[in-house]
Coordinates of C-alpha atoms in Angstrom, one line a residue:
Chain A
M364 CA 161.5 57.3 43.7
T365 CA 161.6 59.9 46.4
E366 CA 163.5 63.2 46.6
Q367 CA 166.1 61.8 48.9
E368 CA 166.6 58.7 46.7
Y369 CA 167.1 61.0 43.8
N370 CA 169.7 63.2 45.5
N371 CA 171.3 60.0 46.6
C372 CA 171.6 58.7 43.1
V373 CA 173.1 62.0 42.1
K374 CA 176.0 61.7 44.8
E375 CA 176.5 57.9 44.0
H376 CA 176.1 57.6 40.2
A377 CA 176.8 61.2 38.8
D378 CA 180.6 60.7 38.6
S379 CA 180.3 57.0 37.0
V380 CA 177.7 58.0 34.4
Y381 CA 179.6 61.0 33.4
R382 CA 182.5 59.0 33.3
F383 CA 181.0 56.4 30.9
I384 CA 179.7 59.4 28.8
L385 CA 182.9 61.1 28.7
K386 CA 184.6 58.0 27.3
N387 CA 182.4 57.7 24.5
L388 CA 181.9 61.3 23.6
R389 CA 185.5 62.5 24.6
N390 CA 184.0 65.9 25.2
R391 CA 183.6 67.3 28.5
E392 CA 180.7 69.9 27.9
D393 CA 178.7 67.4 25.6
A394 CA 179.2 64.8 28.4
R395 CA 177.9 67.1 31.0
D396 CA 174.9 68.2 29.0
V397 CA 174.1 64.5 28.4
V398 CA 174.4 63.6 32.3
Q399 CA 172.4 66.8 33.2
T400 CA 169.7 65.8 30.6
A401 CA 169.6 62.2 31.8
F402 CA 169.2 63.4 35.6
E403 CA 166.4 65.9 34.3
K404 CA 164.5 63.1 32.8
M405 CA 164.9 60.9 36.0
W406 CA 163.6 63.6 38.1
T407 CA 160.6 64.4 35.8
N408 CA 159.9 60.5 35.7
R409 CA 160.6 60.0 39.5
A410 CA 157.1 59.1 39.9
T411 CA 157.5 55.8 37.9
V412 CA 161.2 55.2 38.5
D413 CA 162.0 52.3 41.1
G414 CA 164.3 53.7 43.7
S415 CA 166.3 50.7 43.7
R416 CA 166.8 50.8 40.1
S417 CA 167.8 54.2 39.8
K418 CA 171.2 53.7 38.6
S419 CA 170.0 51.3 35.7
F420 CA 167.4 54.0 34.8
L421 CA 170.0 56.7 34.8
F422 CA 172.4 54.8 32.6
T423 CA 169.6 53.7 30.3
V424 CA 168.5 57.5 29.8
A425 CA 172.2 58.5 29.6
Y426 CA 172.9 56.0 27.1
H427 CA 170.2 56.8 24.5
Q428 CA 170.8 60.3 25.1
M429 CA 174.3 59.8 24.2
I430 CA 173.3 58.0 21.1
D431 CA 171.1 60.7 20.0
H432 CA 173.6 63.3 20.6
I433 CA 176.2 61.2 18.6
R434 CA 173.7 60.9 15.6
K435 CA 172.7 64.6 15.8
S436 CA 176.4 65.7 15.7
K437 CA 178.5 64.0 13.3
V438 CA 181.4 66.2 14.1
V439 CA 181.9 64.1 17.4
M440 CA 182.4 61.2 15.2
M441 CA 184.9 62.7 13.2
I442 CA 186.9 64.0 16.2
E443 CA 186.8 60.6 17.3
D444 CA 188.1 59.2 14.1
T445 CA 190.8 61.5 14.0
I446 CA 192.0 61.0 17.4
A447 CA 191.7 57.0 16.7
D448 CA 193.9 57.3 13.7
V449 CA 196.7 59.2 15.4
P450 CA 199.4 56.6 15.8
V451 CA 200.7 56.3 19.3
Y452 CA 204.4 56.3 20.1
S453 CA 204.3 57.9 23.6
H454 CA 203.7 55.0 25.8
R455 CA 206.3 52.9 27.6
D456 CA 206.6 49.5 29.0
G457 CA 203.4 48.6 31.0
D458 CA 201.6 51.7 29.9
T459 CA 199.0 49.4 28.3
K460 CA 196.2 51.8 29.7
K461 CA 196.9 54.5 26.9
I462 CA 197.1 51.8 24.3
L463 CA 193.8 50.4 25.5
E464 CA 192.3 54.0 25.4
N465 CA 193.4 54.2 21.7
A466 CA 192.0 50.9 21.1
L467 CA 188.7 51.7 22.6
A468 CA 188.5 54.8 20.6
R469 CA 188.6 52.6 17.4
L470 CA 185.6 50.6 18.6
N471 CA 182.1 51.8 17.4
E472 CA 180.0 53.5 19.9
T473 CA 177.8 50.2 20.7
Q474 CA 180.8 48.0 21.3
R475 CA 182.5 50.9 23.3
S476 CA 179.4 51.2 25.4
L477 CA 179.2 47.6 26.1
V478 CA 182.9 47.4 27.1
L479 CA 182.5 50.5 29.5
L480 CA 179.2 49.2 30.9
K481 CA 180.7 45.8 31.6
D482 CA 184.3 47.0 32.9
Y483 CA 183.4 50.1 34.6
E484 CA 180.1 49.2 36.2
G485 CA 180.2 45.5 36.2
Y486 CA 176.9 45.0 34.8
S487 CA 175.7 41.5 33.6
Y488 CA 174.9 40.9 30.0
E489 CA 171.2 41.0 30.8
E490 CA 171.5 44.5 32.5
I491 CA 173.6 45.7 29.7
G492 CA 170.9 44.5 27.4
E493 CA 168.3 46.5 29.2
I494 CA 170.2 49.5 29.0
T495 CA 171.2 49.3 25.3
G496 CA 168.1 47.8 24.1
L497 CA 170.0 44.6 23.1
S498 CA 169.5 41.0 24.0
A499 CA 171.5 39.3 26.4
S500 CA 173.0 37.0 23.5
Q501 CA 173.7 40.1 21.3
V502 CA 175.6 41.9 24.2
K503 CA 177.6 38.8 24.7
V504 CA 178.4 38.3 20.9
Y505 CA 179.3 42.2 20.5
L506 CA 181.2 42.4 23.7
H507 CA 183.4 39.5 22.6
R508 CA 184.1 40.8 19.1
A509 CA 185.1 44.2 20.9
R510 CA 187.5 42.2 23.4
I511 CA 189.1 40.4 20.5
Q512 CA 189.5 43.7 18.6
L513 CA 191.0 45.1 21.7
K514 CA 193.3 42.3 22.2
N515 CA 194.4 42.4 18.7
Y516 CA 195.3 45.9 19.1
L517 CA 197.4 45.3 21.9
V518 CA 199.3 42.6 20.3
S519 CA 199.6 44.7 17.1
P520 CA 203.4 45.1 15.8
E521 CA 203.6 48.7 16.6
N522 CA 202.5 48.2 20.1
I523 CA 204.6 45.4 20.8
L524 CA 207.6 47.3 19.4
E525 CA 206.7 50.0 21.8
Q526 CA 206.3 47.6 24.6
Chain B
M162 CA 179.7 23.0 26.4
Q163 CA 183.3 21.8 27.6
I164 CA 186.4 23.8 27.7
N165 CA 189.1 22.8 25.4
R166 CA 191.6 23.9 22.7
Q167 CA 188.7 25.0 20.2
T168 CA 186.4 26.5 22.7
Y169 CA 189.0 28.2 25.5
E170 CA 188.7 31.7 23.8
E171 CA 185.1 32.0 24.8
F172 CA 185.6 30.7 28.2
F173 CA 188.4 33.1 28.8
L174 CA 186.1 36.0 27.5
L175 CA 183.3 34.9 30.0
Y176 CA 185.9 34.6 32.7
V177 CA 187.2 38.1 32.2
D178 CA 183.3 39.3 32.0
N179 CA 182.7 37.8 35.3
E180 CA 179.8 35.7 33.6
L181 CA 181.0 32.2 35.1
S182 CA 180.0 30.7 38.1
A183 CA 182.8 29.9 40.7
G184 CA 182.9 26.4 39.2
G185 CA 183.2 27.6 35.9
K186 CA 186.0 29.8 36.8
K187 CA 187.8 26.9 38.5
E188 CA 187.5 24.8 35.6
V189 CA 189.1 27.6 33.4
E190 CA 191.7 28.1 35.9
N191 CA 192.5 24.2 35.8
F192 CA 192.4 24.3 32.0
I193 CA 195.3 27.1 32.0
A194 CA 197.3 25.2 34.4
Q195 CA 197.1 22.2 31.9
N196 CA 197.8 24.3 28.9
P197 CA 200.5 26.8 30.0
D198 CA 201.0 27.9 26.3
L199 CA 197.6 29.5 26.6
Q200 CA 198.6 31.6 29.7
V201 CA 199.6 34.6 27.4
E202 CA 196.4 34.7 25.5
F203 CA 194.6 34.6 28.9
D204 CA 196.7 37.4 30.2
L205 CA 196.0 39.5 27.0
I206 CA 192.2 39.0 27.1
K207 CA 192.5 40.0 30.8
Q208 CA 194.5 43.1 29.8
T209 CA 191.4 44.3 27.8
V210 CA 189.6 44.9 30.8
M211 CA 189.0 48.6 31.1
V212 CA 189.9 50.2 34.7
P213 CA 187.6 53.2 35.3
D214 CA 189.5 56.6 35.8
N215 CA 188.3 57.9 39.2
S216 CA 190.1 61.3 38.7
I217 CA 187.2 61.9 36.3
I218 CA 184.3 63.5 38.4
F219 CA 181.2 65.4 37.6
A220 CA 182.2 68.8 38.8
N221 CA 179.6 71.1 40.5
K222 CA 176.9 68.4 41.2
E223 CA 174.8 71.1 43.0
V224 CA 173.3 71.8 39.3
L225 CA 171.8 68.1 39.6
F226 CA 170.4 68.2 43.1
K227 CA 166.8 68.8 43.1
N228 CA 164.3 70.1 45.9
E229 CA 160.7 69.0 46.0
E230 CA 159.8 72.7 47.3
S231 CA 161.1 74.1 43.9
R232 CA 158.4 72.2 42.2
K233 CA 155.8 73.6 44.5
V234 CA 157.0 77.0 43.7
V235 CA 156.5 76.1 39.9
M236 CA 153.2 74.9 40.5
M237 CA 152.4 78.1 42.5
R238 CA 153.6 80.1 39.4
W239 CA 151.6 78.1 37.3
F240 CA 148.5 78.8 39.5
R241 CA 149.4 82.5 39.6
Y242 CA 149.3 82.6 35.8
A243 CA 146.0 80.6 35.7
A244 CA 144.6 83.1 38.2
A245 CA 145.6 86.2 36.3
A246 CA 144.2 84.6 33.2
V247 CA 140.9 83.8 34.8
I248 CA 140.8 87.5 36.2
L249 CA 141.6 89.0 32.7
L250 CA 138.9 86.7 31.3
A251 CA 136.3 87.9 33.8
L252 CA 137.2 91.6 33.4
S253 CA 137.0 91.1 29.5
V254 CA 133.6 89.2 29.7
T255 CA 132.1 91.8 32.0
G256 CA 133.5 94.7 30.0
W257 CA 132.0 93.1 26.9
L258 CA 128.6 92.7 28.5
F259 CA 128.8 96.4 29.7
L260 CA 129.5 97.3 26.2
D261 CA 126.8 95.1 24.8
E262 CA 124.5 96.8 27.3
N263 CA 125.4 100.4 25.9
K264 CA 124.7 99.0 22.5
R265 CA 121.4 97.7 23.3
N266 CA 120.3 101.2 24.6
T267 CA 121.5 102.6 21.4
P268 CA 119.4 100.4 19.1
P269 CA 116.0 102.3 19.7
V270 CA 117.5 105.3 17.9
A271 CA 118.5 103.1 15.2
I272 CA 115.3 101.3 15.2
L273 CA 113.2 104.8 15.0
E274 CA 115.3 105.6 11.9
P275 CA 113.8 103.0 9.6
Q276 CA 110.5 104.0 10.8
K277 CA 111.1 107.6 10.0
T278 CA 112.1 106.7 6.5
I279 CA 108.8 104.4 5.8
E280 CA 106.1 106.4 7.7
P281 CA 106.7 110.0 6.3
A282 CA 106.9 108.8 2.8
R283 CA 103.3 108.0 3.0
N284 CA 102.1 110.8 5.4
E285 CA 104.3 113.8 4.9
S286 CA 103.6 115.7 8.5
E287 CA 101.8 113.1 10.3
N288 CA 103.0 110.7 13.2
I289 CA 106.7 110.6 14.5
P290 CA 105.7 112.6 17.9
G291 CA 109.5 112.6 18.9
N292 CA 110.8 114.3 15.7
N293 CA 107.9 116.6 15.0
S294 CA 109.6 119.5 16.5
T295 CA 112.7 118.8 14.4
I296 CA 110.6 118.5 11.3
A297 CA 108.7 121.8 12.4
E298 CA 112.2 123.7 12.7
E299 CA 113.4 122.2 9.3
R300 CA 110.2 123.4 7.8
S301 CA 110.6 126.9 9.3
T302 CA 114.0 127.1 8.1
S303 CA 113.2 126.1 4.8
T304 CA 110.3 128.6 4.7
T305 CA 112.4 131.4 5.9
V306 CA 114.9 130.6 3.2
E307 CA 112.0 130.5 0.8
K308 CA 110.8 133.6 1.9
Q309 CA 114.1 135.4 1.3
Q310 CA 114.4 133.9 -2.0
R311 CA 111.2 135.4 -2.8
V312 CA 112.3 138.7 -1.8
V313 CA 115.1 138.2 -4.2
K314 CA 113.0 137.0 -7.1
N315 CA 109.9 139.3 -6.3
T316 CA 107.9 136.4 -7.5
A317 CA 104.9 134.8 -6.0
V318 CA 105.6 131.3 -6.2
N319 CA 104.2 128.5 -3.9
L320 CA 106.5 126.4 -1.5
E321 CA 106.0 123.4 -3.3
N322 CA 106.7 125.0 -6.8
K323 CA 109.9 126.4 -5.4
I324 CA 110.8 123.1 -4.1
K325 CA 110.4 121.4 -7.4
A326 CA 112.2 124.3 -9.1
S327 CA 115.1 124.3 -6.9
S328 CA 116.2 120.9 -8.1
K329 CA 116.5 122.3 -11.5
P330 CA 119.5 124.5 -12.2
Q331 CA 117.9 126.9 -14.6
V332 CA 115.8 128.6 -12.0
V333 CA 118.6 128.8 -9.6
E334 CA 120.7 130.3 -12.3
N335 CA 118.2 133.1 -12.6
T336 CA 118.5 133.9 -8.9
S337 CA 122.1 134.2 -9.0
T338 CA 122.3 136.4 -12.0
E339 CA 119.8 138.7 -10.8
E340 CA 121.2 140.0 -7.4
P341 CA 124.1 138.1 -6.2
A342 CA 124.6 140.7 -3.4
A343 CA 121.2 140.4 -1.9
V344 CA 121.5 136.6 -2.0
T345 CA 124.5 136.5 0.1
A346 CA 122.3 137.8 2.9
P347 CA 120.5 134.5 3.5
S348 CA 123.7 132.5 3.1
T349 CA 125.2 134.0 6.0
E350 CA 122.3 133.7 8.1
E351 CA 121.5 130.2 7.1
P352 CA 124.5 128.2 8.6
G353 CA 123.3 128.5 12.2
I354 CA 120.0 127.1 11.2
I355 CA 121.6 124.2 8.9
T356 CA 123.4 122.9 11.9
S357 CA 120.2 121.7 13.3
T358 CA 119.4 119.7 10.2
P359 CA 121.4 116.5 10.2
D360 CA 118.6 114.4 10.4
P361 CA 116.6 115.4 7.4
I362 CA 119.1 113.2 5.2
E363 CA 117.7 110.3 6.9
V364 CA 114.2 111.2 6.7
N365 CA 112.8 111.0 3.3
N366 CA 110.3 113.6 3.8
D367 CA 112.4 116.1 5.1
V368 CA 115.1 115.4 2.4
V369 CA 112.8 117.0 -0.1
L370 CA 112.5 120.1 2.2
A371 CA 116.0 120.3 3.0
E372 CA 117.4 120.4 -0.5
P373 CA 116.3 124.0 -1.2
V374 CA 117.9 125.0 2.0
T375 CA 121.3 123.5 0.8
E376 CA 121.1 124.0 -2.8
P377 CA 120.6 127.7 -3.0
I378 CA 123.7 128.1 -0.6
D379 CA 125.9 126.3 -3.2
I380 CA 124.6 128.2 -6.0
E381 CA 124.7 131.5 -4.3
V382 CA 128.2 130.9 -3.5
A383 CA 129.2 129.7 -7.0
P384 CA 128.4 132.9 -8.6
R385 CA 130.7 134.8 -6.3
Q386 CA 133.5 132.4 -7.2
M387 CA 132.8 132.5 -10.9
E388 CA 132.8 136.2 -10.9
A389 CA 136.0 136.7 -8.8
P390 CA 138.2 134.4 -10.9
T391 CA 136.9 135.9 -14.0
E392 CA 138.0 139.4 -12.9
Q393 CA 141.5 137.9 -11.9
Q394 CA 141.8 135.9 -15.1
I395 CA 141.4 138.9 -17.2
P396 CA 144.7 140.5 -16.4
D397 CA 146.4 137.3 -17.0
V398 CA 145.1 137.3 -20.6
H399 CA 146.3 140.7 -21.1
Y400 CA 149.8 139.9 -19.7
T401 CA 150.3 137.0 -22.0
Q402 CA 149.2 139.1 -24.9
S403 CA 151.5 141.7 -23.9
I404 CA 154.5 139.2 -23.6
N405 CA 153.4 137.8 -27.3
E406 CA 153.5 141.5 -28.4
E407 CA 156.8 142.3 -26.8
R408 CA 158.3 139.0 -28.5
E409 CA 156.9 140.0 -31.8
K410 CA 158.4 143.8 -31.4
S411 CA 161.6 142.5 -30.3
D412 CA 162.0 140.0 -32.8
M413 CA 163.2 137.7 -30.1
I414 CA 163.7 133.7 -30.7
Y415 CA 160.5 131.9 -29.7
F416 CA 162.1 129.9 -26.9
A417 CA 163.8 132.8 -25.1
N418 CA 162.0 134.2 -22.3
T419 CA 161.2 137.9 -22.3
S420 CA 162.1 138.0 -18.7
L421 CA 165.5 136.8 -19.5
S422 CA 165.9 138.6 -22.7
K423 CA 168.7 140.5 -21.4
K424 CA 170.4 137.6 -19.9
T425 CA 170.2 135.8 -23.0
K426 CA 172.3 138.4 -24.7
L427 CA 174.8 138.1 -22.0
R428 CA 174.9 134.4 -22.4
G429 CA 175.1 134.6 -25.8
V430 CA 178.4 136.7 -25.3
L431 CA 179.7 134.5 -23.0
R432 CA 179.0 131.5 -25.2
K433 CA 181.0 133.2 -27.9
A434 CA 183.7 134.1 -25.5
T435 CA 184.1 130.5 -24.1
R436 CA 184.0 129.4 -27.8
Y437 CA 186.6 131.4 -28.7
L438 CA 188.8 130.4 -25.7
E439 CA 187.9 126.8 -26.5
R440 CA 189.2 127.3 -30.0
V441 CA 192.3 129.1 -29.0
T442 CA 193.0 126.6 -26.3
S443 CA 192.4 123.7 -28.9
I444 CA 194.6 125.5 -31.2
Q445 CA 197.5 125.9 -28.8

């Protein structure tokens, strides 16, 4: 990929990859660090990166960088757990977005990443498999389980009462 | 696989994931129309789709932008470091070679020295054209010293005999005891000559000749040192004896110093006074 392609990739995908990482890590500084590292790696490897697949490469590097970060810092996991365990009573009718945010926080990082890659970026099972290192059938199974888990959370008694 | 009331969930999920073809989507929509009780289930699954929050952006994207020129600057820096390293290496190598040449110039001196040690051992005053002058000087110095020693001793002794005798302390003691004042004369003159005799130590032949030069000096100085302290020690001995006498006369206690004899009396009085005060205070 050329310098132009790299800088276009920054313009087009920096926000989306940052959003994807931030939703997982729930920490802005950590998310920025991961995204910056991912772009650095893409720049250093630009000779081997196909310009047309720069987004896929970016998300792949960022995803693995994020997984490394989660494994290194268990504190992040603890924060996620505490946030996830906080009961939600603030939402009103139609405020399913916040319920979903909480439901998403309850998923493990793989399931969460699959949902986000599918819903935010619209990647196919195959593409998600390439990014995460899973097979397309694994992606399908894990993603469907995550959806059912999210759906069950939406229809849980506390959320139905609130809605 | 056909959609039915047992398999509808997977089709709903595939529909939501946008993994169905247009025909597959149409099939699901027809199934829901035929089974309206599953509409709620379908809507719930659709609600699980996350909508991206576009308000979240990566601020200050300038930190991510790259420029090829910056890479060139890095490369130039690398080359600069490499060039500096090469220059340093070249300088160090040339410097080392230069020093090595200097070292090569010096070895002849080091090579001649072993020759000195071997050759003169066999032939006393032969060969060594370069050092003949120094040996001659050393010999002259040794002869002058020996002549002076002759005057001191007033004895006709050969050079070789004197050299042998100088190694023995008995003969030297005789010289020192006879006339120490007269012996000091050569010692004052010698240092100027001795300075020119660092080499004889390396030359075996000259070491023998040089020994009489050095030893008489030490021995001549030694009696002077021995005499002076003995004169100084005598009054010390008397002084200590006088102290003992004073101690005996004054019937002083052994551990009390004579110089502090008056003070000890004062101390004794003071101690008595303090004890008395302590008793008084303790009673009170």
